[in-house]
């Protein structure tokens, strides 16, 4: 079956760095997405990786290793507004998005 | 970036009535739109994939006669919840895929519609 695993919850301190991991097993691979979702709101797109390596976008970076079925989202210089759920999703061979359950990130002062 | 507009944001209706939710891609053409449902503290669940000019593809367990999807143009898809009941109360979100250079492209999400059925 298809499966996306990510930690349920993480806690970090304001100004610090946090890495949210995502491992996946899917039928085919057409890219991996990271989304941020604040409570009660729709997800917003953060990053898309289809090739191995690190994609940096401001304070957020995303890494992909297709051979390992592994990705991480790195958040630097954490701010209180970064408290949210972070969703990992993989697009399979049928171009369907397979969603992880999300990682709730709690930022403490 | 690309914009997807979803309307209405909030809707409260009586049990047994029907509710229509619109999803529009404002500045790009979307041949494919997706409809999701999210219950509190749960992940997004894909309900159906909507392709312009053809019938929607529903995920297992989603009643196609209850959740009517129409994708009549390249910029508009609608979800109609027919004969709504309290258990249909949820957060409904649409997304549209913008193809870029033949790649899989990005997904852009609407703002979401919170449906409460009394």
JSON list of C-alpha atoms in Angstrom, two decimals, chain A residues 30-31 33 35 37 39-45 48 50 57 87 91 94-97 99-102, chain B residues 34 36 38 42-46 49 59 91 93 95 97 103-112 114:
[
{"chain": "A", "resi": 30, "resn": "UNK", "atom": "CA", "xyz": [6.04, 12.50, -9.44]},
{"chain": "A", "resi": 31, "resn": "UNK", "atom": "CA", "xyz": [7.24, 14.83, -6.77]},
{"chain": "A", "resi": 33, "resn": "UNK", "atom": "CA", "xyz": [5.19, 18.65, -1.67]},
{"chain": "A", "resi": 35, "resn": "UNK", "atom": "CA", "xyz": [2.38, 22.48, 2.80]},
{"chain": "A", "resi": 37, "resn": "UNK", "atom": "CA", "xyz": [-1.59, 24.72, 7.47]},
{"chain": "A", "resi": 39, "resn": "UNK", "atom": "CA", "xyz": [-5.60, 25.83, 12.34]},
{"chain": "A", "resi": 40, "resn": "UNK", "atom": "CA", "xyz": [-8.90, 26.38, 10.54]},
{"chain": "A", "resi": 41, "resn": "UNK", "atom": "CA", "xyz": [-7.28, 27.49, 7.32]},
{"chain": "A", "resi": 42, "resn": "UNK", "atom": "CA", "xyz": [-6.50, 25.83, 4.01]},
{"chain": "A", "resi": 43, "resn": "UNK", "atom": "CA", "xyz": [-2.98, 24.56, 3.39]},
{"chain": "A", "resi": 44, "resn": "UNK", "atom": "CA", "xyz": [-0.51, 26.86, 1.64]},
{"chain": "A", "resi": 45, "resn": "UNK", "atom": "CA", "xyz": [2.18, 25.61, -0.68]},
{"chain": "A", "resi": 48, "resn": "UNK", "atom": "CA", "xyz": [8.04, 21.00, -4.36]},
{"chain": "A", "resi": 50, "resn": "UNK", "atom": "CA", "xyz": [11.16, 16.11, -7.77]},
{"chain": "A", "resi": 57, "resn": "UNK", "atom": "CA", "xyz": [13.56, 29.27, -0.17]},
{"chain": "A", "resi": 87, "resn": "UNK", "atom": "CA", "xyz": [1.90, 18.39, 5.64]},
{"chain": "A", "resi": 91, "resn": "UNK", "atom": "CA", "xyz": [2.28, 12.63, -6.08]},
{"chain": "A", "resi": 94, "resn": "UNK", "atom": "CA", "xyz": [-1.36, 8.50, -11.39]},
{"chain": "A", "resi": 95, "resn": "UNK", "atom": "CA", "xyz": [-0.74, 12.10, -10.37]},
{"chain": "A", "resi": 96, "resn": "UNK", "atom": "CA", "xyz": [-2.76, 11.60, -7.21]},
{"chain": "A", "resi": 97, "resn": "UNK", "atom": "CA", "xyz": [-1.56, 13.27, -4.05]},
{"chain": "A", "resi": 99, "resn": "UNK", "atom": "CA", "xyz": [-1.04, 12.96, 2.09]},
{"chain": "A", "resi": 100, "resn": "UNK", "atom": "CA", "xyz": [0.75, 12.45, 5.37]},
{"chain": "A", "resi": 101, "resn": "UNK", "atom": "CA", "xyz": [-1.20, 13.10, 8.55]},
{"chain": "A", "resi": 102, "resn": "UNK", "atom": "CA", "xyz": [0.78, 16.25, 9.21]},
{"chain": "B", "resi": 34, "resn": "UNK", "atom": "CA", "xyz": [-9.24, 18.31, -6.71]},
{"chain": "B", "resi": 36, "resn": "UNK", "atom": "CA", "xyz": [-10.79, 17.50, -0.36]},
{"chain": "B", "resi": 38, "resn": "UNK", "atom": "CA", "xyz": [-10.97, 17.70, 6.30]},
{"chain": "B", "resi": 42, "resn": "UNK", "atom": "CA", "xyz": [-7.35, 15.03, 10.67]},
{"chain": "B", "resi": 43, "resn": "UNK", "atom": "CA", "xyz": [-5.45, 15.25, 7.43]},
{"chain": "B", "resi": 44, "resn": "UNK", "atom": "CA", "xyz": [-6.94, 16.25, 4.15]},
{"chain": "B", "resi": 45, "resn": "UNK", "atom": "CA", "xyz": [-8.83, 13.48, 2.43]},
{"chain": "B", "resi": 46, "resn": "UNK", "atom": "CA", "xyz": [-9.18, 13.50, -1.32]},
{"chain": "B", "resi": 49, "resn": "UNK", "atom": "CA", "xyz": [-10.59, 14.51, -9.05]},
{"chain": "B", "resi": 59, "resn": "UNK", "atom": "CA", "xyz": [-12.33, 8.13, -4.28]},
{"chain": "B", "resi": 91, "resn": "UNK", "atom": "CA", "xyz": [-14.07, 21.80, 5.92]},
{"chain": "B", "resi": 93, "resn": "UNK", "atom": "CA", "xyz": [-11.08, 22.52, 0.16]},
{"chain": "B", "resi": 95, "resn": "UNK", "atom": "CA", "xyz": [-7.15, 22.79, -5.36]},
{"chain": "B", "resi": 97, "resn": "UNK", "atom": "CA", "xyz": [-3.13, 22.15, -10.74]},
{"chain": "B", "resi": 103, "resn": "UNK", "atom": "CA", "xyz": [6.02, 19.07, -15.51]},
{"chain": "B", "resi": 104, "resn": "UNK", "atom": "CA", "xyz": [3.62, 17.91, -12.87]},
{"chain": "B", "resi": 105, "resn": "UNK", "atom": "CA", "xyz": [3.16, 21.48, -11.77]},
{"chain": "B", "resi": 106, "resn": "UNK", "atom": "CA", "xyz": [2.12, 22.98, -8.47]},
{"chain": "B", "resi": 107, "resn": "UNK", "atom": "CA", "xyz": [-1.12, 22.67, -6.64]},
{"chain": "B", "resi": 108, "resn": "UNK", "atom": "CA", "xyz": [-2.82, 25.84, -5.49]},
{"chain": "B", "resi": 109, "resn": "UNK", "atom": "CA", "xyz": [-5.49, 25.68, -2.86]},
{"chain": "B", "resi": 110, "resn": "UNK", "atom": "CA", "xyz": [-8.66, 27.62, -2.37]},
{"chain": "B", "resi": 111, "resn": "UNK", "atom": "CA", "xyz": [-9.37, 29.24, 0.96]},
{"chain": "B", "resi": 112, "resn": "UNK", "atom": "CA", "xyz": [-11.66, 26.43, 2.01]},
{"chain": "B", "resi": 114, "resn": "UNK", "atom": "CA", "xyz": [-16.61, 25.44, 6.25]}
]
